[in-house]
Amino acid sequence: MPVVSVNESELLKLCQTDKETLMESLPALGVEIDGIKDDVWDLEINPNRCDLLSVEGIGRAIRGYIGKETGLPEYTVERSDVVTNVEMSVQEVRPFIVTAIIEDVQLTDETLKSLMDVQEKLHLTLGRKRRKVAIGVHDLDAVKPPFTYKAIKPDKISFVPLQRTHEMNLQEILDKHEKGKEYANILKDKTHYPVIVDSEDRVISFPPIINGVLTQVTSETKNLFIDMTGTDESSLVKTLNILCTMFVERGATIRQTTVSYGGRENVYPDLSQRDMDIDIKEVRDMLGIPLDTDAIKNSLERMRYSVNISEEGTIDVKYPAYRHDILHPWDIIEDLAIGHGFHEFKGEIPKMVTTGSELPKKNIEKAATEVMIGLRFNETMNYPLSSPEDEYDMLELVQNNSHTIIENPVSEDNTCLRTWLLPSLIFNLHNNRNKPHPQKFFEIGDVVIDGCQHTKIAGVVCHSEAGFTEMKSIIDGLLDVLGIDHYLEDKRHDSFISGRCASIIKDEEEIGFFGEIHPQVLTNFELEYPVTAFELGIKKIK
Amino acid sequence: MKDLYGVSIWMDIMSDELSHLEKRTLLALDKHGGAASPSELTESGEFEQESQVMNAVSWLNSKGLVEVDEKVTYYYSLAKKSVGDKDLPERTALKYLKKAGGKCSISELSEGSGLGGKKTGISVGWLRKKKWADTVKEGGETVLEMTSKGKKALRERGKDEELIRKLSKEGELPLEELDEYAVKKLKSRKELLDEEQRISRTVILTDEGKKVVDKGIELKPQISQLTPEIIRTGAWREAEVRPYDIQAFAPTEYGGKRHPMKREIEVVRRVFLDMGFTEINYDFIQSAFWNFDALFSPQDHPARDLQDTFYLERPATVDIDDEVAERVKAMHENGGDTRSSGWGYKWSKEEARRAVLRTHTTVATLRHLSENPEPPVKAFGLDWNFRSEKSDATHLSQFIQIEGVVMEEGANLNMLIGLMKEFYRKMGFDDVKVRPSYFPFTEPSLEVYAKYKGDYLEMGGAGIFREEVTRPHGIDCPVLAWGLGLERLVMLRLGIDDIRDCYTDDLTFLREYPLL
């Protein structure tokens, strides 16, 4: 989950409250305080609330929650004549662009840094690492609209990118610039790269990679031009709304701009409120606590909604444009519960009486466990992930294709699921090789062979006189107690000593095997005492 | 005296203040007239080892019933057998001197007597010490002249030589049977005598001891180990079982045990079974469809990245049901027949067919509901999940979730919170609170915190399944759902600091960890 670091004095100022209230209301709103160090608060934001990724957004929400400023924040926007023309060429690369103008911004070094932080967090979340949404912020007064958004061949145009003093063409930027290298994968296999140029064909941005120095924003900048390009228009709109309304919190004015797709014109941003109707009965059913209309209205207003409850019991809710997460009435009902306070839910137990039941295999597992513990085995619990080295090589087996393969393992030891339990159990003996003997371990666990999951029971016995006969006694005892008729047949298994390994057969089907582990295997595991072992399928037992 | 079964039987004596061994020692001592060595007592008292007598004597001594007289004796023997067979070097020299007419030079002695250089020197030294010969200088040579004492010595052996003869005959003798002066003289010479110091003990019955013996000592047959014969014949009725030193070392015995995690899993299972839940389980390998899409995670959701999810190369895909897939597709693209707007993107069935190791057991509960869409359903499961991250002290890439759902008419958020509180109360945490959270598949969503040592710790997530999740399976009732971390809970309950220790295979710990 994204974590934002905010300055304490900024936070207190924008939230219009004190530290103590904040420590209580932030978690109540679902914002976890990760840590407070010096005057910087690290706040963990739930990914559905990208409008809280800025200190301005947090302030707006907290002021509502603590009752300083409730209800819908309203935004007035005026139309500007700035137009961005979109050329067909971008369709194959990065088809959509939205834009906006922010006037009369008052930037300080502090707010500039905060702006860059928000931009980065939005890139990570809604932007899916710039693949879906990439944001450019420009000094509007440095360039001359109208703008053109087009895709061109990588070597056809050059400009001075941020963090450089000389001109580079698009390919050079991808190859040499830090940001180019970081995001080049987004433009992989594209023949044309997107750029935004002004009326004098000066490059202001090479999305989603980097802006030009031409429009670099400083604390002197008065008016901003925002561009957002990407692959999904609705995500662009949501992100634009979040960023624009954030500037309003700082006293800036938003001006709408036009994006022209060859005659079809879209105007951005649209900061008008959105509507949703909710049934009051649904609210009460879902939350399970008695809520009167005042409580409902009050709770929603604290969460920055405007509310109108009709006599028929319909709640007409209006919500602000920055709430990108509202897909369904239940999203608002959740906010209502948060506004009301989760601590108000005292809890009750479901009334429906049902009879519980265990998994059928638990019966066999429990009986087998009882027997094994009676035979002085200690139970172990090993992880399901393994590797072909541990599954085959260590056990002197030839690798086959029955194991799963993880496409993206994080360690060499964990590249597949276990295909049998004994490798882990022998590893348990290895880990305890310097402890007193005799040692006996067993485990009940799941393995996956050829994509199918099976439950197995396996055990190992290790001491100076461990031998086939002792294990045979154990197997006979275990299977007798579980009521399994069985007989034995010779088995060839490379992990076991030849002539000292048996197949356990029930109804002419092998349900398991046991024997004396081959000394080469013991050597592989650095064991100095003989080991006998068995493995049985639980489902096959029944 | 032995009885029929080879168990020694001893008749007689007084009170229980004396042990069996003590009684036997007193009786044996009395047989010897009140004084005997430990070895005599061992033999006549039929002890198995002399240490038993010594042990009993030390106790009897501390009770004032016996005294122990200790005497140190030196024993002597010849260092080598050859010492007794040969003359001393000075005797050999004397004999040669006689042969040479009572006078000869040292070099003549060395050559003529066969003593050799080294022994000649020794013999000359002793000839002079014993005054058997004098030395004089004659023409630059040292010449030996036999004395009258020497002549006398030719006829009789010296006391030291007598002693050698005696030891040669007797082997070993105590100092008191030997000439002390001769011993001292021979001791000063190398490689002739061996000396050994021996302590001889005599156990003596004191007057007090005598009184005890006179009163009579009753000795019951003693049994060190019950045998089937003793039990069957009832011989134990006439005997006493030898007491043990209860403080003596015995190795601690630990039987076989369940693994602590399995024990804890049983505790959790019991809670849900008691509340009427049905236990379920599904496979580790799932389609991305069931793991993500059916749970309304959009296909570009960060959780679906390779950094978070293990995708499989074999099997690479898992088949999904076309009908359910179509309905889920609609949820993602436009919300289908619900009031949801959906995520508004083009859903890919290919992406949904990718095989993954499930990242949460919510897959299992949803699949169970999909197969059982009629209320009421109360189900739970505890099983492995996988995330593609490195394990450390606070994270595991393989972990177990406590998963559960309640689907019934009228289920609501307040019930969900009540259930969470009830579960943790049963697990030993009375102070539980919930905070808002976010999961793509629940709305409302919450996180459960339990108070432990003054802090509220995050235990897991819960919520009500979104309509976009339940509708494709024809589920009309609200579904309360949760996925709680098992390891975190166990760490608090068992006081484990490093999450990896939950699955330890340390045999010492597995044998010795307390059950209560």
mmCIF file with all atom_site columns, N, CA and C in Angstrom, chain B residues 285-299 304 309 311 316-332 345 347-358 360 362-363 366-367 370 441 468-469 472-473:
data_model
loop_
_atom_site.group_PDB
_atom_site.id
_atom_site.type_symbol
_atom_site.label_atom_id
_atom_site.label_alt_id
_atom_site.label_comp_id
_atom_site.label_asym_id
_atom_site.label_entity_id
_atom_site.label_seq_id
_atom_site.pdbx_PDB_ins_code
_atom_site.Cartn_x
_atom_site.Cartn_y
_atom_site.Cartn_z
_atom_site.occupancy
_atom_site.B_iso_or_equiv
_atom_site.pdbx_formal_charge
_atom_site.auth_seq_id
_atom_site.auth_comp_id
_atom_site.auth_asym_id
_atom_site.auth_atom_id
_atom_site.pdbx_PDB_model_num
ATOM 1   N N  . ILE B 1 285 ? -2.971  -24.817 -6.442  1.00 0.00 ? 285 ILE B N  1
ATOM 2   C CA . ILE B 1 285 ? -2.910  -24.270 -7.802  1.00 0.00 ? 285 ILE B CA 1
ATOM 3   C C  . ILE B 1 285 ? -4.308  -23.818 -8.208  1.00 0.00 ? 285 ILE B C  1
ATOM 4   N N  . GLN B 1 286 ? -4.424  -22.569 -8.594  1.00 0.00 ? 286 GLN B N  1
ATOM 5   C CA . GLN B 1 286 ? -5.692  -22.012 -9.008  1.00 0.00 ? 286 GLN B CA 1
ATOM 6   C C  . GLN B 1 286 ? -5.479  -21.213 -10.285 1.00 0.00 ? 286 GLN B C  1
ATOM 7   N N  . SER B 1 287 ? -6.562  -20.961 -10.985 1.00 0.00 ? 287 SER B N  1
ATOM 8   C CA . SER B 1 287 ? -6.478  -20.033 -12.102 1.00 0.00 ? 287 SER B CA 1
ATOM 9   C C  . SER B 1 287 ? -6.435  -18.624 -11.525 1.00 0.00 ? 287 SER B C  1
ATOM 10  N N  . ALA B 1 288 ? -5.828  -17.714 -12.293 1.00 0.00 ? 288 ALA B N  1
ATOM 11  C CA . ALA B 1 288 ? -5.890  -16.304 -11.893 1.00 0.00 ? 288 ALA B CA 1
ATOM 12  C C  . ALA B 1 288 ? -7.355  -15.895 -11.790 1.00 0.00 ? 288 ALA B C  1
ATOM 13  N N  . PHE B 1 289 ? -8.180  -16.575 -12.571 1.00 0.00 ? 289 PHE B N  1
ATOM 14  C CA . PHE B 1 289 ? -9.613  -16.278 -12.555 1.00 0.00 ? 289 PHE B CA 1
ATOM 15  C C  . PHE B 1 289 ? -10.199 -16.384 -11.151 1.00 0.00 ? 289 PHE B C  1
ATOM 16  N N  . TRP B 1 290 ? -9.983  -17.530 -10.517 1.00 0.00 ? 290 TRP B N  1
ATOM 17  C CA . TRP B 1 290 ? -10.560 -17.701 -9.175  1.00 0.00 ? 290 TRP B CA 1
ATOM 18  C C  . TRP B 1 290 ? -9.786  -16.898 -8.134  1.00 0.00 ? 290 TRP B C  1
ATOM 19  N N  . ASN B 1 291 ? -8.480  -16.784 -8.350  1.00 0.00 ? 291 ASN B N  1
ATOM 20  C CA . ASN B 1 291 ? -7.673  -16.075 -7.354  1.00 0.00 ? 291 ASN B CA 1
ATOM 21  C C  . ASN B 1 291 ? -7.907  -14.559 -7.404  1.00 0.00 ? 291 ASN B C  1
ATOM 22  N N  . PHE B 1 292 ? -8.140  -14.027 -8.612  1.00 0.00 ? 292 PHE B N  1
ATOM 23  C CA . PHE B 1 292 ? -8.255  -12.564 -8.756  1.00 0.00 ? 292 PHE B CA 1
ATOM 24  C C  . PHE B 1 292 ? -9.570  -12.112 -9.397  1.00 0.00 ? 292 PHE B C  1
ATOM 25  N N  . ASP B 1 293 ? -9.803  -12.598 -10.632 1.00 0.00 ? 293 ASP B N  1
ATOM 26  C CA . ASP B 1 293 ? -10.924 -12.041 -11.406 1.00 0.00 ? 293 ASP B CA 1
ATOM 27  C C  . ASP B 1 293 ? -12.258 -12.225 -10.702 1.00 0.00 ? 293 ASP B C  1
ATOM 28  N N  . ALA B 1 294 ? -12.501 -13.452 -10.207 1.00 0.00 ? 294 ALA B N  1
ATOM 29  C CA . ALA B 1 294 ? -13.766 -13.725 -9.545  1.00 0.00 ? 294 ALA B CA 1
ATOM 30  C C  . ALA B 1 294 ? -13.877 -12.901 -8.270  1.00 0.00 ? 294 ALA B C  1
ATOM 31  N N  . LEU B 1 295 ? -12.719 -12.457 -7.762  1.00 0.00 ? 295 LEU B N  1
ATOM 32  C CA . LEU B 1 295 ? -12.721 -11.625 -6.558  1.00 0.00 ? 295 LEU B CA 1
ATOM 33  C C  . LEU B 1 295 ? -12.574 -10.143 -6.924  1.00 0.00 ? 295 LEU B C  1
ATOM 34  N N  . PHE B 1 296 ? -12.933 -9.822  -8.163  1.00 0.00 ? 296 PHE B N  1
ATOM 35  C CA . PHE B 1 296 ? -13.067 -8.447  -8.630  1.00 0.00 ? 296 PHE B CA 1
ATOM 36  C C  . PHE B 1 296 ? -11.759 -7.655  -8.576  1.00 0.00 ? 296 PHE B C  1
ATOM 37  N N  . SER B 1 297 ? -10.628 -8.368  -8.662  1.00 0.00 ? 297 SER B N  1
ATOM 38  C CA . SER B 1 297 ? -9.360  -7.652  -8.787  1.00 0.00 ? 297 SER B CA 1
ATOM 39  C C  . SER B 1 297 ? -9.135  -7.380  -10.265 1.00 0.00 ? 297 SER B C  1
ATOM 40  N N  . PRO B 1 298 ? -9.057  -6.111  -10.646 1.00 0.00 ? 298 PRO B N  1
ATOM 41  C CA . PRO B 1 298 ? -8.886  -5.808  -12.072 1.00 0.00 ? 298 PRO B CA 1
ATOM 42  C C  . PRO B 1 298 ? -7.589  -6.422  -12.593 1.00 0.00 ? 298 PRO B C  1
ATOM 43  N N  . GLN B 1 299 ? -7.549  -6.687  -13.874 1.00 0.00 ? 299 GLN B N  1
ATOM 44  C CA . GLN B 1 299 ? -6.416  -7.442  -14.417 1.00 0.00 ? 299 GLN B CA 1
ATOM 45  C C  . GLN B 1 299 ? -5.113  -6.662  -14.404 1.00 0.00 ? 299 GLN B C  1
ATOM 46  N N  . ARG B 1 304 ? -1.474  -8.391  -8.813  1.00 0.00 ? 304 ARG B N  1
ATOM 47  C CA . ARG B 1 304 ? -1.316  -9.451  -9.813  1.00 0.00 ? 304 ARG B CA 1
ATOM 48  C C  . ARG B 1 304 ? 0.068   -9.429  -10.435 1.00 0.00 ? 304 ARG B C  1
ATOM 49  N N  . THR B 1 309 ? 2.799   -12.278 -6.932  1.00 0.00 ? 309 THR B N  1
ATOM 50  C CA . THR B 1 309 ? 2.120   -13.544 -7.179  1.00 0.00 ? 309 THR B CA 1
ATOM 51  C C  . THR B 1 309 ? 3.058   -14.514 -7.895  1.00 0.00 ? 309 THR B C  1
ATOM 52  N N  . TYR B 1 311 ? 3.385   -17.068 -10.521 1.00 0.00 ? 311 TYR B N  1
ATOM 53  C CA . TYR B 1 311 ? 2.716   -17.645 -11.692 1.00 0.00 ? 311 TYR B CA 1
ATOM 54  C C  . TYR B 1 311 ? 3.411   -18.949 -12.029 1.00 0.00 ? 311 TYR B C  1
ATOM 55  N N  . ALA B 1 316 ? 0.731   -24.126 -17.045 1.00 0.00 ? 316 ALA B N  1
ATOM 56  C CA . ALA B 1 316 ? 0.737   -22.695 -17.341 1.00 0.00 ? 316 ALA B CA 1
ATOM 57  C C  . ALA B 1 316 ? -0.667  -22.116 -17.270 1.00 0.00 ? 316 ALA B C  1
ATOM 58  N N  . THR B 1 317 ? -1.656  -22.966 -17.552 1.00 0.00 ? 317 THR B N  1
ATOM 59  C CA . THR B 1 317 ? -3.038  -22.455 -17.534 1.00 0.00 ? 317 THR B CA 1
ATOM 60  C C  . THR B 1 317 ? -3.940  -23.451 -16.817 1.00 0.00 ? 317 THR B C  1
ATOM 61  N N  . VAL B 1 318 ? -5.083  -22.921 -16.379 1.00 0.00 ? 318 VAL B N  1
ATOM 62  C CA . VAL B 1 318 ? -6.106  -23.761 -15.767 1.00 0.00 ? 318 VAL B CA 1
ATOM 63  C C  . VAL B 1 318 ? -7.412  -23.431 -16.465 1.00 0.00 ? 318 VAL B C  1
ATOM 64  N N  . ASP B 1 319 ? -8.134  -24.463 -16.849 1.00 0.00 ? 319 ASP B N  1
ATOM 65  C CA . ASP B 1 319 ? -9.401  -24.215 -17.559 1.00 0.00 ? 319 ASP B CA 1
ATOM 66  C C  . ASP B 1 319 ? -10.410 -23.529 -16.646 1.00 0.00 ? 319 ASP B C  1
ATOM 67  N N  . ILE B 1 320 ? -11.189 -22.629 -17.223 1.00 0.00 ? 320 ILE B N  1
ATOM 68  C CA . ILE B 1 320 ? -12.236 -21.982 -16.430 1.00 0.00 ? 320 ILE B CA 1
ATOM 69  C C  . ILE B 1 320 ? -13.575 -22.163 -17.133 1.00 0.00 ? 320 ILE B C  1
ATOM 70  N N  . ASP B 1 321 ? -14.613 -22.152 -16.318 1.00 0.00 ? 321 ASP B N  1
ATOM 71  C CA . ASP B 1 321 ? -15.960 -22.355 -16.826 1.00 0.00 ? 321 ASP B CA 1
ATOM 72  C C  . ASP B 1 321 ? -16.396 -21.134 -17.649 1.00 0.00 ? 321 ASP B C  1
ATOM 73  N N  . ASP B 1 322 ? -16.796 -21.377 -18.906 1.00 0.00 ? 322 ASP B N  1
ATOM 74  C CA . ASP B 1 322 ? -17.130 -20.262 -19.799 1.00 0.00 ? 322 ASP B CA 1
ATOM 75  C C  . ASP B 1 322 ? -18.281 -19.407 -19.289 1.00 0.00 ? 322 ASP B C  1
ATOM 76  N N  . GLU B 1 323 ? -19.277 -20.068 -18.730 1.00 0.00 ? 323 GLU B N  1
ATOM 77  C CA . GLU B 1 323 ? -20.467 -19.327 -18.298 1.00 0.00 ? 323 GLU B CA 1
ATOM 78  C C  . GLU B 1 323 ? -20.141 -18.373 -17.152 1.00 0.00 ? 323 GLU B C  1
ATOM 79  N N  . VAL B 1 324 ? -19.456 -18.919 -16.159 1.00 0.00 ? 324 VAL B N  1
ATOM 80  C CA . VAL B 1 324 ? -19.077 -18.073 -15.018 1.00 0.00 ? 324 VAL B CA 1
ATOM 81  C C  . VAL B 1 324 ? -18.132 -16.974 -15.510 1.00 0.00 ? 324 VAL B C  1
ATOM 82  N N  . ALA B 1 325 ? -17.213 -17.350 -16.415 1.00 0.00 ? 325 ALA B N  1
ATOM 83  C CA . ALA B 1 325 ? -16.251 -16.381 -16.924 1.00 0.00 ? 325 ALA B CA 1
ATOM 84  C C  . ALA B 1 325 ? -16.968 -15.211 -17.602 1.00 0.00 ? 325 ALA B C  1
ATOM 85  N N  . GLU B 1 326 ? -18.006 -15.517 -18.376 1.00 0.00 ? 326 GLU B N  1
ATOM 86  C CA . GLU B 1 326 ? -18.746 -14.445 -19.058 1.00 0.00 ? 326 GLU B CA 1
ATOM 87  C C  . GLU B 1 326 ? -19.361 -13.473 -18.055 1.00 0.00 ? 326 GLU B C  1
ATOM 88  N N  . ARG B 1 327 ? -19.918 -14.048 -16.988 1.00 0.00 ? 327 ARG B N  1
ATOM 89  C CA . ARG B 1 327 ? -20.568 -13.187 -15.989 1.00 0.00 ? 327 ARG B CA 1
ATOM 90  C C  . ARG B 1 327 ? -19.537 -12.337 -15.251 1.00 0.00 ? 327 ARG B C  1
ATOM 91  N N  . VAL B 1 328 ? -18.382 -12.929 -14.951 1.00 0.00 ? 328 VAL B N  1
ATOM 92  C CA . VAL B 1 328 ? -17.333 -12.178 -14.262 1.00 0.00 ? 328 VAL B CA 1
ATOM 93  C C  . VAL B 1 328 ? -16.768 -11.081 -15.184 1.00 0.00 ? 328 VAL B C  1
ATOM 94  N N  . LYS B 1 329 ? -16.625 -11.452 -16.437 1.00 0.00 ? 329 LYS B N  1
ATOM 95  C CA . LYS B 1 329 ? -16.154 -10.472 -17.438 1.00 0.00 ? 329 LYS B CA 1
ATOM 96  C C  . LYS B 1 329 ? -17.049 -9.223  -17.420 1.00 0.00 ? 329 LYS B C  1
ATOM 97  N N  . ALA B 1 330 ? -18.367 -9.458  -17.377 1.00 0.00 ? 330 ALA B N  1
ATOM 98  C CA . ALA B 1 330 ? -19.319 -8.340  -17.373 1.00 0.00 ? 330 ALA B CA 1
ATOM 99  C C  . ALA B 1 330 ? -19.122 -7.473  -16.129 1.00 0.00 ? 330 ALA B C  1
ATOM 100 N N  . MET B 1 331 ? -18.860 -8.122  -14.976 1.00 0.00 ? 331 MET B N  1
ATOM 101 C CA . MET B 1 331 ? -18.638 -7.371  -13.738 1.00 0.00 ? 331 MET B CA 1
ATOM 102 C C  . MET B 1 331 ? -17.457 -6.413  -13.901 1.00 0.00 ? 331 MET B C  1
ATOM 103 N N  . HIS B 1 332 ? -16.383 -6.921  -14.496 1.00 0.00 ? 332 HIS B N  1
ATOM 104 C CA . HIS B 1 332 ? -15.189 -6.096  -14.649 1.00 0.00 ? 332 HIS B CA 1
ATOM 105 C C  . HIS B 1 332 ? -15.419 -4.977  -15.663 1.00 0.00 ? 332 HIS B C  1
ATOM 106 N N  . TYR B 1 345 ? -12.835 -1.629  -18.296 1.00 0.00 ? 345 TYR B N  1
ATOM 107 C CA . TYR B 1 345 ? -11.713 -1.941  -19.183 1.00 0.00 ? 345 TYR B CA 1
ATOM 108 C C  . TYR B 1 345 ? -12.039 -3.241  -19.909 1.00 0.00 ? 345 TYR B C  1
ATOM 109 N N  . TRP B 1 347 ? -11.742 -6.911  -20.523 1.00 0.00 ? 347 TRP B N  1
ATOM 110 C CA . TRP B 1 347 ? -11.306 -8.060  -19.729 1.00 0.00 ? 347 TRP B CA 1
ATOM 111 C C  . TRP B 1 347 ? -10.780 -9.174  -20.630 1.00 0.00 ? 347 TRP B C  1
ATOM 112 N N  . SER B 1 348 ? -9.684  -9.800  -20.215 1.00 0.00 ? 348 SER B N  1
ATOM 113 C CA . SER B 1 348 ? -9.088  -10.848 -21.043 1.00 0.00 ? 348 SER B CA 1
ATOM 114 C C  . SER B 1 348 ? -9.232  -12.214 -20.404 1.00 0.00 ? 348 SER B C  1
ATOM 115 N N  . LYS B 1 349 ? -9.816  -13.150 -21.142 1.00 0.00 ? 349 LYS B N  1
ATOM 116 C CA . LYS B 1 349 ? -9.985  -14.500 -20.618 1.00 0.00 ? 349 LYS B CA 1
ATOM 117 C C  . LYS B 1 349 ? -8.643  -15.222 -20.556 1.00 0.00 ? 349 LYS B C  1
ATOM 118 N N  . GLU B 1 350 ? -7.776  -14.889 -21.502 1.00 0.00 ? 350 GLU B N  1
ATOM 119 C CA . GLU B 1 350 ? -6.455  -15.511 -21.521 1.00 0.00 ? 350 GLU B CA 1
ATOM 120 C C  . GLU B 1 350 ? -5.709  -15.237 -20.210 1.00 0.00 ? 350 GLU B C  1
ATOM 121 N N  . GLU B 1 351 ? -5.755  -13.957 -19.803 1.00 0.00 ? 351 GLU B N  1
ATOM 122 C CA . GLU B 1 351 ? -5.095  -13.554 -18.553 1.00 0.00 ? 351 GLU B CA 1
ATOM 123 C C  . GLU B 1 351 ? -5.686  -14.345 -17.376 1.00 0.00 ? 351 GLU B C  1
ATOM 124 N N  . ALA B 1 352 ? -7.005  -14.535 -17.427 1.00 0.00 ? 352 ALA B N  1
ATOM 125 C CA . ALA B 1 352 ? -7.690  -15.206 -16.314 1.00 0.00 ? 352 ALA B CA 1
ATOM 126 C C  . ALA B 1 352 ? -7.348  -16.683 -16.240 1.00 0.00 ? 352 ALA B C  1
ATOM 127 N N  . ARG B 1 353 ? -6.914  -17.268 -17.370 1.00 0.00 ? 353 ARG B N  1
ATOM 128 C CA . ARG B 1 353 ? -6.612  -18.698 -17.381 1.00 0.00 ? 353 ARG B CA 1
ATOM 129 C C  . ARG B 1 353 ? -5.218  -19.006 -16.853 1.00 0.00 ? 353 ARG B C  1
ATOM 130 N N  . ARG B 1 354 ? -4.419  -17.995 -16.618 1.00 0.00 ? 354 ARG B N  1
ATOM 131 C CA . ARG B 1 354 ? -3.055  -18.244 -16.134 1.00 0.00 ? 354 ARG B CA 1
ATOM 132 C C  . ARG B 1 354 ? -3.103  -18.965 -14.791 1.00 0.00 ? 354 ARG B C  1
ATOM 133 N N  . ALA B 1 355 ? -2.204  -19.951 -14.636 1.00 0.00 ? 355 ALA B N  1
ATOM 134 C CA . ALA B 1 355 ? -2.170  -20.715 -13.392 1.00 0.00 ? 355 ALA B CA 1
ATOM 135 C C  . ALA B 1 355 ? -1.304  -19.978 -12.365 1.00 0.00 ? 355 ALA B C  1
ATOM 136 N N  . VAL B 1 356 ? -1.808  -19.889 -11.148 1.00 0.00 ? 356 VAL B N  1
ATOM 137 C CA . VAL B 1 356 ? -1.048  -19.242 -10.066 1.00 0.00 ? 356 VAL B CA 1
ATOM 138 C C  . VAL B 1 356 ? -1.050  -20.143 -8.833  1.00 0.00 ? 356 VAL B C  1
ATOM 139 N N  . LEU B 1 357 ? -0.102  -19.904 -7.933  1.00 0.00 ? 357 LEU B N  1
ATOM 140 C CA . LEU B 1 357 ? -0.226  -20.473 -6.587  1.00 0.00 ? 357 LEU B CA 1
ATOM 141 C C  . LEU B 1 357 ? -1.093  -19.480 -5.835  1.00 0.00 ? 357 LEU B C  1
ATOM 142 N N  . ARG B 1 358 ? -2.173  -19.959 -5.278  1.00 0.00 ? 358 ARG B N  1
ATOM 143 C CA . ARG B 1 358 ? -3.133  -19.016 -4.699  1.00 0.00 ? 358 ARG B CA 1
ATOM 144 C C  . ARG B 1 358 ? -2.460  -18.083 -3.702  1.00 0.00 ? 358 ARG B C  1
ATOM 145 N N  . HIS B 1 360 ? -4.285  -16.179 -1.623  1.00 0.00 ? 360 HIS B N  1
ATOM 146 C CA . HIS B 1 360 ? -5.139  -16.134 -0.425  1.00 0.00 ? 360 HIS B CA 1
ATOM 147 C C  . HIS B 1 360 ? -6.154  -17.271 -0.501  1.00 0.00 ? 360 HIS B C  1
ATOM 148 N N  . THR B 1 362 ? -9.143  -17.007 0.197   1.00 0.00 ? 362 THR B N  1
ATOM 149 C CA . THR B 1 362 ? -10.464 -16.490 -0.155  1.00 0.00 ? 362 THR B CA 1
ATOM 150 C C  . THR B 1 362 ? -10.978 -17.213 -1.403  1.00 0.00 ? 362 THR B C  1
ATOM 151 N N  . VAL B 1 363 ? -10.039 -17.672 -2.230  1.00 0.00 ? 363 VAL B N  1
ATOM 152 C CA . VAL B 1 363 ? -10.389 -18.513 -3.379  1.00 0.00 ? 363 VAL B CA 1
ATOM 153 C C  . VAL B 1 363 ? -11.273 -19.668 -2.928  1.00 0.00 ? 363 VAL B C  1
ATOM 154 N N  . LEU B 1 366 ? -14.829 -18.636 -1.818  1.00 0.00 ? 366 LEU B N  1
ATOM 155 C CA . LEU B 1 366 ? -15.676 -18.227 -2.934  1.00 0.00 ? 366 LEU B CA 1
ATOM 156 C C  . LEU B 1 366 ? -16.072 -19.444 -3.775  1.00 0.00 ? 366 LEU B C  1
ATOM 157 N N  . ARG B 1 367 ? -15.135 -20.349 -4.006  1.00 0.00 ? 367 ARG B N  1
ATOM 158 C CA . ARG B 1 367 ? -15.470 -21.539 -4.800  1.00 0.00 ? 367 ARG B CA 1
ATOM 159 C C  . ARG B 1 367 ? -16.515 -22.381 -4.072  1.00 0.00 ? 367 ARG B C  1
ATOM 160 N N  . SER B 1 370 ? -19.743 -20.704 -4.554  1.00 0.00 ? 370 SER B N  1
ATOM 161 C CA . SER B 1 370 ? -20.179 -20.869 -5.926  1.00 0.00 ? 370 SER B CA 1
ATOM 162 C C  . SER B 1 370 ? -20.845 -22.240 -6.111  1.00 0.00 ? 370 SER B C  1
ATOM 163 N N  . PHE B 1 441 ? -12.385 -7.067  -3.125  1.00 0.00 ? 441 PHE B N  1
ATOM 164 C CA . PHE B 1 441 ? -13.555 -7.946  -3.177  1.00 0.00 ? 441 PHE B CA 1
ATOM 165 C C  . PHE B 1 441 ? -14.551 -7.742  -2.061  1.00 0.00 ? 441 PHE B C  1
ATOM 166 N N  . GLU B 1 468 ? -20.386 -7.467  -6.998  1.00 0.00 ? 468 GLU B N  1
ATOM 167 C CA . GLU B 1 468 ? -19.676 -7.880  -8.220  1.00 0.00 ? 468 GLU B CA 1
ATOM 168 C C  . GLU B 1 468 ? -19.026 -9.264  -8.036  1.00 0.00 ? 468 GLU B C  1
ATOM 169 N N  . VAL B 1 469 ? -18.792 -9.635  -6.763  1.00 0.00 ? 469 VAL B N  1
ATOM 170 C CA . VAL B 1 469 ? -18.172 -10.931 -6.476  1.00 0.00 ? 469 VAL B CA 1
ATOM 171 C C  . VAL B 1 469 ? -19.234 -12.032 -6.365  1.00 0.00 ? 469 VAL B C  1
ATOM 172 N N  . PRO B 1 472 ? -22.193 -13.178 -9.910  1.00 0.00 ? 472 PRO B N  1
ATOM 173 C CA . PRO B 1 472 ? -21.953 -14.161 -10.978 1.00 0.00 ? 472 PRO B CA 1
ATOM 174 C C  . PRO B 1 472 ? -22.260 -15.599 -10.565 1.00 0.00 ? 472 PRO B C  1
ATOM 175 N N  . HIS B 1 473 ? -22.371 -15.867 -9.272  1.00 0.00 ? 473 HIS B N  1
ATOM 176 C CA . HIS B 1 473 ? -22.633 -17.233 -8.818  1.00 0.00 ? 473 HIS B CA 1
ATOM 177 C C  . HIS B 1 473 ? -24.062 -17.397 -8.331  1.00 0.00 ? 473 HIS B C  1
#
